[in-house]
Amino acid sequence: MGVSSKIKNWIETRYLFVIRREEDFSVIQSFSITRIKITLLAFLFLLTSLIVSLTLSRTLLARWLDPVYQETENTERIFALSEIVDSLYYEVQAKDQYVENILKLMSGGHLDTTGTVINEPSAGVDRNELDLYKSGTATERIRKEFESMPLDESSFRRLGGSFSTTYFFPPLKGVITSKYNVVEGHFGVDVVAAENEPVKAIAQGTVIFSTWTLETGYNIGVQHSNELVSIYKHNSVLLKQVGDPVKGGEIISIIGNTGEQTSGHHLHLELWYKGTPLNPQEFITFD
């Protein structure tokens, strides 16, 4: 028998597979198969297994089996975190600059043509030695009297636009003697009222500074929602400290005549929105 005959016989030789019952050996299923069919089936099984493995390694199992996928994913996370850190950094810088400009304005600075605050610090006074919350029998009597007064909720105004959810109380009732004028460097309004008149917060917020300057005397500032800040200058007594929460219409100070830039009892009120001054008369009624 030649080689070709042996190969042909090896390929064409058929095998019978029979499946029987264990109890009575009756035939359940039977089929015949050749060696070439077995080889083809084994090849198809291996090919299918390879394709399924490659698919899983690129999809469901990629994070465990594909190092390139893991590296790419880590790189994307690093870039995303870097962008978040950068945005937070610039936001914090802007906030710090905003607060710094407000504090410089409180200390007697003014805006130049580019909107930058030029500070002109006062000399010859140690502010650490000042008692911002004046003590004494008369002062304590006034403080207790005004702090015990109920809030007057009949005179607030509600505005649209950026301040659609903010209620504005008049800080006090009085006469406007000096109006808002940015050209002349007057970023608020001067309201003349009776001596020892209580000054109220125009809206709910948190006290961000409560201090004294040589030019404007005792000052207090409140941070409201929507990045709005209200500033009250020339007070005689400050009733709130930094970090104190206040409600709209709550008494925060007493009108005064402190500082070099005053010629009588009055309140200087400023409104700042995102570092830009606003005209208080557009939002608040003082009479």
PDB file of C-alpha atoms in Angstrom:
ATOM      1  CA  MET A   1       0.000   0.000   0.000  1.00  0.00           C
ATOM      2  CA  GLY A   2       1.442   3.332  -1.087  1.00  0.00           C
ATOM      3  CA  VAL A   3       1.761   6.550   0.902  1.00  0.00           C
ATOM      4  CA  SER A   4      -1.122   8.199  -0.937  1.00  0.00           C
ATOM      5  CA  SER A   5      -3.355   5.248  -0.180  1.00  0.00           C
ATOM      6  CA  LYS A   6      -2.479   5.442   3.502  1.00  0.00           C
ATOM      7  CA  ILE A   7      -3.238   9.164   3.597  1.00  0.00           C
ATOM      8  CA  LYS A   8      -6.511   8.626   1.765  1.00  0.00           C
ATOM      9  CA  ASN A   9      -7.437   5.821   4.090  1.00  0.00           C
ATOM     10  CA  TRP A  10      -6.512   7.995   7.142  1.00  0.00           C
ATOM     11  CA  ILE A  11      -8.734  10.808   5.874  1.00  0.00           C
ATOM     12  CA  GLU A  12     -11.693   8.694   4.777  1.00  0.00           C
ATOM     13  CA  THR A  13     -11.773   6.337   7.721  1.00  0.00           C
ATOM     14  CA  ARG A  14     -15.085   6.908   9.482  1.00  0.00           C
ATOM     15  CA  TYR A  15     -15.756   6.566  13.181  1.00  0.00           C
ATOM     16  CA  LEU A  16     -19.112   5.999  14.753  1.00  0.00           C
ATOM     17  CA  PHE A  17     -19.990   7.774  18.009  1.00  0.00           C
ATOM     18  CA  VAL A  18     -22.909   6.233  19.843  1.00  0.00           C
ATOM     19  CA  ILE A  19     -24.697   7.623  22.903  1.00  0.00           C
ATOM     20  CA  ARG A  20     -26.539   4.928  24.919  1.00  0.00           C
ATOM     21  CA  ARG A  21     -28.657   4.809  28.038  1.00  0.00           C
ATOM     22  CA  GLU A  22     -26.877   3.431  31.046  1.00  0.00           C
ATOM     23  CA  GLU A  23     -29.814   1.305  32.173  1.00  0.00           C
ATOM     24  CA  ASP A  24     -30.541  -0.733  29.037  1.00  0.00           C
ATOM     25  CA  PHE A  25     -27.817   0.377  26.626  1.00  0.00           C
ATOM     26  CA  SER A  26     -30.453   1.539  24.150  1.00  0.00           C
ATOM     27  CA  VAL A  27     -29.147   3.985  21.531  1.00  0.00           C
ATOM     28  CA  ILE A  28     -30.085   7.613  22.101  1.00  0.00           C
ATOM     29  CA  GLN A  29     -27.986   9.241  19.383  1.00  0.00           C
ATOM     30  CA  SER A  30     -25.285   8.171  16.971  1.00  0.00           C
ATOM     31  CA  PHE A  31     -23.248   9.923  14.320  1.00  0.00           C
ATOM     32  CA  SER A  32     -20.218   9.178  12.213  1.00  0.00           C
ATOM     33  CA  ILE A  33     -17.241  11.434  11.742  1.00  0.00           C
ATOM     34  CA  THR A  34     -13.899  11.415   9.969  1.00  0.00           C
ATOM     35  CA  ARG A  35     -10.503  12.659  11.061  1.00  0.00           C
ATOM     36  CA  ILE A  36     -10.662  15.637   8.680  1.00  0.00           C
ATOM     37  CA  LYS A  37     -13.954  16.772  10.238  1.00  0.00           C
ATOM     38  CA  ILE A  38     -12.424  16.516  13.709  1.00  0.00           C
ATOM     39  CA  THR A  39      -9.495  18.631  12.557  1.00  0.00           C
ATOM     40  CA  LEU A  40     -11.784  21.255  11.030  1.00  0.00           C
ATOM     41  CA  LEU A  41     -13.957  21.398  14.149  1.00  0.00           C
ATOM     42  CA  ALA A  42     -10.908  21.813  16.365  1.00  0.00           C
ATOM     43  CA  PHE A  43      -9.588  24.597  14.120  1.00  0.00           C
ATOM     44  CA  LEU A  44     -12.958  26.408  14.160  1.00  0.00           C
ATOM     45  CA  PHE A  45     -13.117  26.082  17.955  1.00  0.00           C
ATOM     46  CA  LEU A  46      -9.656  27.532  18.368  1.00  0.00           C
ATOM     47  CA  LEU A  47     -10.371  30.347  15.891  1.00  0.00           C
ATOM     48  CA  THR A  48     -13.640  31.225  17.647  1.00  0.00           C
ATOM     49  CA  SER A  49     -11.927  31.196  21.046  1.00  0.00           C
ATOM     50  CA  LEU A  50      -9.196  33.484  19.730  1.00  0.00           C
ATOM     51  CA  ILE A  51     -11.686  35.985  18.288  1.00  0.00           C
ATOM     52  CA  VAL A  52     -13.772  36.034  21.480  1.00  0.00           C
ATOM     53  CA  SER A  53     -10.637  36.494  23.616  1.00  0.00           C
ATOM     54  CA  LEU A  54      -9.397  39.391  21.494  1.00  0.00           C
ATOM     55  CA  THR A  55     -12.829  41.049  21.581  1.00  0.00           C
ATOM     56  CA  LEU A  56     -13.076  40.741  25.362  1.00  0.00           C
ATOM     57  CA  SER A  57      -9.528  41.991  25.839  1.00  0.00           C
ATOM     58  CA  ARG A  58     -10.409  45.159  23.888  1.00  0.00           C
ATOM     59  CA  THR A  59     -13.770  45.747  25.560  1.00  0.00           C
ATOM     60  CA  LEU A  60     -14.971  44.237  28.842  1.00  0.00           C
ATOM     61  CA  LEU A  61     -11.587  42.995  30.019  1.00  0.00           C
ATOM     62  CA  ALA A  62      -9.506  45.851  28.606  1.00  0.00           C
ATOM     63  CA  ARG A  63      -8.915  47.504  31.982  1.00  0.00           C
ATOM     64  CA  TRP A  64      -7.341  44.282  33.316  1.00  0.00           C
ATOM     65  CA  LEU A  65      -5.624  42.844  30.238  1.00  0.00           C
ATOM     66  CA  ASP A  66      -4.651  45.798  28.044  1.00  0.00           C
ATOM     67  CA  PRO A  67      -1.831  47.930  29.548  1.00  0.00           C
ATOM     68  CA  VAL A  68      -2.239  50.536  26.791  1.00  0.00           C
ATOM     69  CA  TYR A  69      -5.896  51.013  27.729  1.00  0.00           C
ATOM     70  CA  GLN A  70      -5.024  51.494  31.391  1.00  0.00           C
ATOM     71  CA  GLU A  71      -2.280  53.972  30.531  1.00  0.00           C
ATOM     72  CA  THR A  72      -4.604  55.918  28.231  1.00  0.00           C
ATOM     73  CA  GLU A  73      -7.311  55.996  30.880  1.00  0.00           C
ATOM     74  CA  ASN A  74      -4.855  57.238  33.522  1.00  0.00           C
ATOM     75  CA  THR A  75      -3.589  59.926  31.152  1.00  0.00           C
ATOM     76  CA  GLU A  76      -7.140  61.140  30.492  1.00  0.00           C
ATOM     77  CA  ARG A  77      -7.810  61.287  34.226  1.00  0.00           C
ATOM     78  CA  ILE A  78      -4.628  63.258  34.824  1.00  0.00           C
ATOM     79  CA  PHE A  79      -5.567  65.788  32.112  1.00  0.00           C
ATOM     80  CA  ALA A  80      -9.101  66.125  33.517  1.00  0.00           C
ATOM     81  CA  LEU A  81      -7.809  66.659  37.052  1.00  0.00           C
ATOM     82  CA  SER A  82      -5.223  69.136  35.776  1.00  0.00           C
ATOM     83  CA  GLU A  83      -7.960  71.188  34.071  1.00  0.00           C
ATOM     84  CA  ILE A  84     -10.047  71.154  37.250  1.00  0.00           C
ATOM     85  CA  VAL A  85      -7.080  72.266  39.364  1.00  0.00           C
ATOM     86  CA  ASP A  86      -6.240  75.045  36.894  1.00  0.00           C
ATOM     87  CA  SER A  87      -9.831  76.329  36.841  1.00  0.00           C
ATOM     88  CA  LEU A  88     -10.022  76.258  40.640  1.00  0.00           C
ATOM     89  CA  TYR A  89      -6.677  78.040  40.892  1.00  0.00           C
ATOM     90  CA  TYR A  90      -7.786  80.885  38.609  1.00  0.00           C
ATOM     91  CA  GLU A  91     -11.144  81.101  40.367  1.00  0.00           C
ATOM     92  CA  VAL A  92      -9.450  81.389  43.763  1.00  0.00           C
ATOM     93  CA  GLN A  93      -7.092  84.030  42.348  1.00  0.00           C
ATOM     94  CA  ALA A  94     -10.060  86.036  41.044  1.00  0.00           C
ATOM     95  CA  LYS A  95     -11.860  85.764  44.388  1.00  0.00           C
ATOM     96  CA  ASP A  96      -8.750  86.826  46.290  1.00  0.00           C
ATOM     97  CA  GLN A  97      -8.239  89.797  43.986  1.00  0.00           C
ATOM     98  CA  TYR A  98     -11.896  90.744  44.348  1.00  0.00           C
ATOM     99  CA  VAL A  99     -11.741  90.725  48.153  1.00  0.00           C
ATOM    100  CA  GLU A 100      -8.386  92.523  48.085  1.00  0.00           C
ATOM    101  CA  ASN A 101      -9.838  95.297  45.900  1.00  0.00           C
ATOM    102  CA  ILE A 102     -12.803  95.711  48.246  1.00  0.00           C
ATOM    103  CA  LEU A 103     -10.507  95.940  51.266  1.00  0.00           C
ATOM    104  CA  LYS A 104      -8.261  98.451  49.486  1.00  0.00           C
ATOM    105  CA  LEU A 105     -11.271 100.584  48.665  1.00  0.00           C
ATOM    106  CA  MET A 106     -12.264 100.412  52.317  1.00  0.00           C
ATOM    107  CA  SER A 107      -8.859 101.696  53.303  1.00  0.00           C
ATOM    108  CA  GLY A 108      -9.158 104.806  51.145  1.00  0.00           C
ATOM    109  CA  GLY A 109      -8.062 103.540  47.736  1.00  0.00           C
ATOM    110  CA  HIS A 110      -9.650 104.489  44.418  1.00  0.00           C
ATOM    111  CA  LEU A 111     -10.059 103.009  40.939  1.00  0.00           C
ATOM    112  CA  ASP A 112      -7.776 104.041  38.091  1.00  0.00           C
ATOM    113  CA  THR A 113      -8.719 104.051  34.398  1.00  0.00           C
ATOM    114  CA  THR A 114      -8.081 100.291  34.083  1.00  0.00           C
ATOM    115  CA  GLY A 115     -10.294  99.394  37.025  1.00  0.00           C
ATOM    116  CA  THR A 116      -7.340  98.619  39.284  1.00  0.00           C
ATOM    117  CA  VAL A 117      -7.536  99.803  42.872  1.00  0.00           C
ATOM    118  CA  ILE A 118      -4.820 102.277  43.849  1.00  0.00           C
ATOM    119  CA  ASN A 119      -4.366 102.139  47.587  1.00  0.00           C
ATOM    120  CA  GLU A 120      -3.376 105.157  49.618  1.00  0.00           C
ATOM    121  CA  PRO A 121      -2.741 103.767  53.094  1.00  0.00           C
ATOM    122  CA  SER A 122      -3.207 105.897  56.162  1.00  0.00           C
ATOM    123  CA  ALA A 123      -0.235 106.629  58.355  1.00  0.00           C
ATOM    124  CA  GLY A 124       0.288 107.358  62.015  1.00  0.00           C
ATOM    125  CA  VAL A 125      -2.510 105.111  63.371  1.00  0.00           C
ATOM    126  CA  ASP A 126      -2.098 101.629  64.779  1.00  0.00           C
ATOM    127  CA  ARG A 127      -5.372  99.932  63.916  1.00  0.00           C
ATOM    128  CA  ASN A 128      -4.605  96.993  66.152  1.00  0.00           C
ATOM    129  CA  GLU A 129      -4.961  99.337  69.119  1.00  0.00           C
ATOM    130  CA  LEU A 130      -8.454 100.485  68.066  1.00  0.00           C
ATOM    131  CA  ASP A 131     -11.554  99.101  69.715  1.00  0.00           C
ATOM    132  CA  LEU A 132     -13.842  98.450  66.721  1.00  0.00           C
ATOM    133  CA  TYR A 133     -16.714  97.482  68.972  1.00  0.00           C
ATOM    134  CA  LYS A 134     -16.686 100.482  71.323  1.00  0.00           C
ATOM    135  CA  SER A 135     -17.450  99.705  74.916  1.00  0.00           C
ATOM    136  CA  GLY A 136     -19.082 101.909  77.501  1.00  0.00           C
ATOM    137  CA  THR A 137     -22.400 102.343  79.281  1.00  0.00           C
ATOM    138  CA  ALA A 138     -24.003 104.550  76.620  1.00  0.00           C
ATOM    139  CA  THR A 139     -22.828 102.414  73.744  1.00  0.00           C
ATOM    140  CA  GLU A 140     -24.008  99.194  75.373  1.00  0.00           C
ATOM    141  CA  ARG A 141     -27.398 100.751  76.027  1.00  0.00           C
ATOM    142  CA  ILE A 142     -27.753 101.766  72.368  1.00  0.00           C
ATOM    143  CA  ARG A 143     -26.504  98.379  71.176  1.00  0.00           C
ATOM    144  CA  LYS A 144     -29.017  96.434  73.304  1.00  0.00           C
ATOM    145  CA  GLU A 145     -31.845  98.779  72.364  1.00  0.00           C
ATOM    146  CA  PHE A 146     -31.291  98.429  68.640  1.00  0.00           C
ATOM    147  CA  GLU A 147     -30.514  94.699  68.642  1.00  0.00           C
ATOM    148  CA  SER A 148     -33.811  94.007  70.409  1.00  0.00           C
ATOM    149  CA  MET A 149     -35.842  95.871  67.763  1.00  0.00           C
ATOM    150  CA  PRO A 150     -37.950  93.632  65.441  1.00  0.00           C
ATOM    151  CA  LEU A 151     -37.176  93.523  61.733  1.00  0.00           C
ATOM    152  CA  ASP A 152     -39.211  95.873  59.554  1.00  0.00           C
ATOM    153  CA  GLU A 153     -40.265  93.660  56.646  1.00  0.00           C
ATOM    154  CA  SER A 154     -42.714  96.125  55.121  1.00  0.00           C
ATOM    155  CA  SER A 155     -40.198  98.200  53.186  1.00  0.00           C
ATOM    156  CA  PHE A 156     -38.053  95.781  51.213  1.00  0.00           C
ATOM    157  CA  ARG A 157     -37.922  95.609  47.426  1.00  0.00           C
ATOM    158  CA  ARG A 158     -37.489  92.540  45.258  1.00  0.00           C
ATOM    159  CA  LEU A 159     -35.546  92.964  42.044  1.00  0.00           C
ATOM    160  CA  GLY A 160     -35.406  91.039  38.806  1.00  0.00           C
ATOM    161  CA  GLY A 161     -32.407  90.118  36.696  1.00  0.00           C
ATOM    162  CA  SER A 162     -29.315  88.927  38.561  1.00  0.00           C
ATOM    163  CA  PHE A 163     -30.943  89.606  41.933  1.00  0.00           C
ATOM    164  CA  SER A 164     -34.307  87.930  41.280  1.00  0.00           C
ATOM    165  CA  THR A 165     -34.094  85.989  44.536  1.00  0.00           C
ATOM    166  CA  THR A 166     -32.678  88.816  46.687  1.00  0.00           C
ATOM    167  CA  TYR A 167     -34.761  91.051  48.947  1.00  0.00           C
ATOM    168  CA  PHE A 168     -33.358  94.544  49.554  1.00  0.00           C
ATOM    169  CA  PHE A 169     -34.130  96.430  52.744  1.00  0.00           C
ATOM    170  CA  PRO A 170     -33.320 100.140  53.065  1.00  0.00           C
ATOM    171  CA  PRO A 171     -30.409 100.407  55.532  1.00  0.00           C
ATOM    172  CA  LEU A 172     -32.142 103.436  57.040  1.00  0.00           C
ATOM    173  CA  LYS A 173     -34.614 106.185  56.170  1.00  0.00           C
ATOM    174  CA  GLY A 174     -33.085 109.542  55.354  1.00  0.00           C
ATOM    175  CA  VAL A 175     -32.164 112.162  52.761  1.00  0.00           C
ATOM    176  CA  ILE A 176     -29.649 111.567  49.962  1.00  0.00           C
ATOM    177  CA  THR A 177     -27.087 114.370  50.134  1.00  0.00           C
ATOM    178  CA  SER A 178     -24.486 112.963  47.757  1.00  0.00           C
ATOM    179  CA  LYS A 179     -25.401 110.685  44.865  1.00  0.00           C
ATOM    180  CA  TYR A 180     -23.510 107.882  43.146  1.00  0.00           C
ATOM    181  CA  ASN A 181     -20.917 109.306  40.740  1.00  0.00           C
ATOM    182  CA  VAL A 182     -18.126 107.082  39.419  1.00  0.00           C
ATOM    183  CA  VAL A 183     -16.506 109.930  37.495  1.00  0.00           C
ATOM    184  CA  GLU A 184     -15.913 111.819  40.740  1.00  0.00           C
ATOM    185  CA  GLY A 185     -14.841 108.643  42.550  1.00  0.00           C
ATOM    186  CA  HIS A 186     -18.012 108.466  44.660  1.00  0.00           C
ATOM    187  CA  PHE A 187     -19.017 104.796  44.427  1.00  0.00           C
ATOM    188  CA  GLY A 188     -22.071 104.994  46.687  1.00  0.00           C
ATOM    189  CA  VAL A 189     -24.630 107.331  48.172  1.00  0.00           C
ATOM    190  CA  ASP A 190     -24.555 109.443  51.345  1.00  0.00           C
ATOM    191  CA  VAL A 191     -27.710 109.221  53.445  1.00  0.00           C
ATOM    192  CA  VAL A 192     -28.268 111.758  56.227  1.00  0.00           C
ATOM    193  CA  ALA A 193     -30.404 110.585  59.152  1.00  0.00           C
ATOM    194  CA  ALA A 194     -30.874 111.285  62.836  1.00  0.00           C
ATOM    195  CA  GLU A 195     -28.070 110.720  65.310  1.00  0.00           C
ATOM    196  CA  ASN A 196     -27.855 107.140  66.690  1.00  0.00           C
ATOM    197  CA  GLU A 197     -30.037 105.838  63.858  1.00  0.00           C
ATOM    198  CA  PRO A 198     -29.601 102.058  63.417  1.00  0.00           C
ATOM    199  CA  VAL A 199     -28.118 100.824  60.142  1.00  0.00           C
ATOM    200  CA  LYS A 200     -29.602  97.612  58.739  1.00  0.00           C
ATOM    201  CA  ALA A 201     -28.290  95.020  56.304  1.00  0.00           C
ATOM    202  CA  ILE A 202     -29.925  95.375  52.901  1.00  0.00           C
ATOM    203  CA  ALA A 203     -30.219  91.586  52.495  1.00  0.00           C
ATOM    204  CA  GLN A 204     -29.247  88.274  54.017  1.00  0.00           C
ATOM    205  CA  GLY A 205     -25.520  87.525  53.998  1.00  0.00           C
ATOM    206  CA  THR A 206     -22.303  87.149  55.965  1.00  0.00           C
ATOM    207  CA  VAL A 207     -20.056  89.872  57.371  1.00  0.00           C
ATOM    208  CA  ILE A 208     -16.748  89.746  55.468  1.00  0.00           C
ATOM    209  CA  PHE A 209     -15.050  92.712  57.126  1.00  0.00           C
ATOM    210  CA  SER A 210     -15.700  94.902  60.128  1.00  0.00           C
ATOM    211  CA  THR A 211     -12.897  97.408  60.488  1.00  0.00           C
ATOM    212  CA  TRP A 212     -11.735 101.010  60.813  1.00  0.00           C
ATOM    213  CA  THR A 213      -9.862 103.343  58.470  1.00  0.00           C
ATOM    214  CA  LEU A 214      -8.613 106.879  59.006  1.00  0.00           C
ATOM    215  CA  GLU A 215     -10.555 108.146  55.986  1.00  0.00           C
ATOM    216  CA  THR A 216     -13.937 106.436  56.458  1.00  0.00           C
ATOM    217  CA  GLY A 217     -13.989 105.544  60.142  1.00  0.00           C
ATOM    218  CA  TYR A 218     -15.863 102.429  61.258  1.00  0.00           C
ATOM    219  CA  ASN A 219     -16.879 100.280  58.280  1.00  0.00           C
ATOM    220  CA  ILE A 220     -18.675  96.999  57.828  1.00  0.00           C
ATOM    221  CA  GLY A 221     -19.179  94.885  54.689  1.00  0.00           C
ATOM    222  CA  VAL A 222     -21.644  92.072  54.018  1.00  0.00           C
ATOM    223  CA  GLN A 223     -21.325  89.393  51.320  1.00  0.00           C
ATOM    224  CA  HIS A 224     -24.715  88.492  49.826  1.00  0.00           C
ATOM    225  CA  SER A 225     -25.777  85.916  47.239  1.00  0.00           C
ATOM    226  CA  ASN A 226     -25.044  86.413  43.516  1.00  0.00           C
ATOM    227  CA  GLU A 227     -21.582  87.838  44.399  1.00  0.00           C
ATOM    228  CA  LEU A 228     -23.100  91.068  45.706  1.00  0.00           C
ATOM    229  CA  VAL A 229     -21.325  92.998  48.487  1.00  0.00           C
ATOM    230  CA  SER A 230     -22.785  95.897  50.478  1.00  0.00           C
ATOM    231  CA  ILE A 231     -20.494  98.310  52.367  1.00  0.00           C
ATOM    232  CA  TYR A 232     -21.530 100.687  55.154  1.00  0.00           C
ATOM    233  CA  LYS A 233     -19.115 103.499  56.130  1.00  0.00           C
ATOM    234  CA  HIS A 234     -18.739 106.240  58.791  1.00  0.00           C
ATOM    235  CA  ASN A 235     -20.517 104.260  61.532  1.00  0.00           C
ATOM    236  CA  SER A 236     -20.178 105.170  65.189  1.00  0.00           C
ATOM    237  CA  VAL A 237     -20.596 101.590  66.471  1.00  0.00           C
ATOM    238  CA  LEU A 238     -20.216  98.210  64.765  1.00  0.00           C
ATOM    239  CA  LEU A 239     -22.599  95.548  66.056  1.00  0.00           C
ATOM    240  CA  LYS A 240     -21.378  92.608  63.974  1.00  0.00           C
ATOM    241  CA  GLN A 241     -18.028  90.918  63.555  1.00  0.00           C
ATOM    242  CA  VAL A 242     -16.377  89.089  60.655  1.00  0.00           C
ATOM    243  CA  GLY A 243     -18.115  85.785  59.973  1.00  0.00           C
ATOM    244  CA  ASP A 244     -21.426  86.746  61.597  1.00  0.00           C
ATOM    245  CA  PRO A 245     -24.474  85.774  59.520  1.00  0.00           C
ATOM    246  CA  VAL A 246     -27.076  88.531  59.143  1.00  0.00           C
ATOM    247  CA  LYS A 247     -30.634  88.674  57.891  1.00  0.00           C
ATOM    248  CA  GLY A 248     -32.120  91.290  55.610  1.00  0.00           C
ATOM    249  CA  GLY A 249     -33.218  94.208  57.765  1.00  0.00           C
ATOM    250  CA  GLU A 250     -31.099  93.130  60.737  1.00  0.00           C
ATOM    251  CA  ILE A 251     -29.253  95.951  62.527  1.00  0.00           C
ATOM    252  CA  ILE A 252     -25.496  95.730  61.961  1.00  0.00           C
ATOM    253  CA  SER A 253     -24.230  99.160  63.085  1.00  0.00           C
ATOM    254  CA  ILE A 254     -25.187 102.670  64.199  1.00  0.00           C
ATOM    255  CA  ILE A 255     -24.898 105.738  62.006  1.00  0.00           C
ATOM    256  CA  GLY A 256     -21.973 107.963  62.852  1.00  0.00           C
ATOM    257  CA  ASN A 257     -19.569 110.696  61.892  1.00  0.00           C
ATOM    258  CA  THR A 258     -16.241 108.833  61.970  1.00  0.00           C
ATOM    259  CA  GLY A 259     -13.375 109.251  59.551  1.00  0.00           C
ATOM    260  CA  GLU A 260     -11.738 112.206  57.835  1.00  0.00           C
ATOM    261  CA  GLN A 261     -14.060 112.038  54.817  1.00  0.00           C
ATOM    262  CA  THR A 262     -17.204 113.052  56.707  1.00  0.00           C
ATOM    263  CA  SER A 263     -18.696 116.344  57.768  1.00  0.00           C
ATOM    264  CA  GLY A 264     -21.689 115.143  59.735  1.00  0.00           C
ATOM    265  CA  HIS A 265     -23.777 112.159  60.799  1.00  0.00           C
ATOM    266  CA  HIS A 266     -24.549 110.129  57.693  1.00  0.00           C
ATOM    267  CA  LEU A 267     -24.227 106.685  56.144  1.00  0.00           C
ATOM    268  CA  HIS A 268     -22.152 106.071  53.039  1.00  0.00           C
ATOM    269  CA  LEU A 269     -23.571 102.958  51.309  1.00  0.00           C
ATOM    270  CA  GLU A 270     -21.864 101.133  48.456  1.00  0.00           C
ATOM    271  CA  LEU A 271     -23.005  98.131  46.401  1.00  0.00           C
ATOM    272  CA  TRP A 272     -20.468  96.021  44.502  1.00  0.00           C
ATOM    273  CA  TYR A 273     -21.370  93.271  42.030  1.00  0.00           C
ATOM    274  CA  LYS A 274     -18.465  91.073  40.892  1.00  0.00           C
ATOM    275  CA  GLY A 275     -16.055  93.934  41.597  1.00  0.00           C
ATOM    276  CA  THR A 276     -18.136  96.551  39.792  1.00  0.00           C
ATOM    277  CA  PRO A 277     -19.863  99.373  41.725  1.00  0.00           C
ATOM    278  CA  LEU A 278     -23.641  99.763  41.409  1.00  0.00           C
ATOM    279  CA  ASN A 279     -25.886 102.745  42.077  1.00  0.00           C
ATOM    280  CA  PRO A 280     -27.765 101.926  45.320  1.00  0.00           C
ATOM    281  CA  GLN A 281     -30.645 104.235  44.354  1.00  0.00           C
ATOM    282  CA  GLU A 282     -31.499 101.904  41.470  1.00  0.00           C
ATOM    283  CA  PHE A 283     -32.282  99.149  43.967  1.00  0.00           C
ATOM    284  CA  ILE A 284     -33.201 100.777  47.278  1.00  0.00           C
ATOM    285  CA  THR A 285     -35.689 103.454  48.348  1.00  0.00           C
ATOM    286  CA  PHE A 286     -34.353 105.622  51.188  1.00  0.00           C
ATOM    287  CA  ASP A 287     -37.279 107.989  51.855  1.00  0.00           C
TER     288      ASP A 287
END
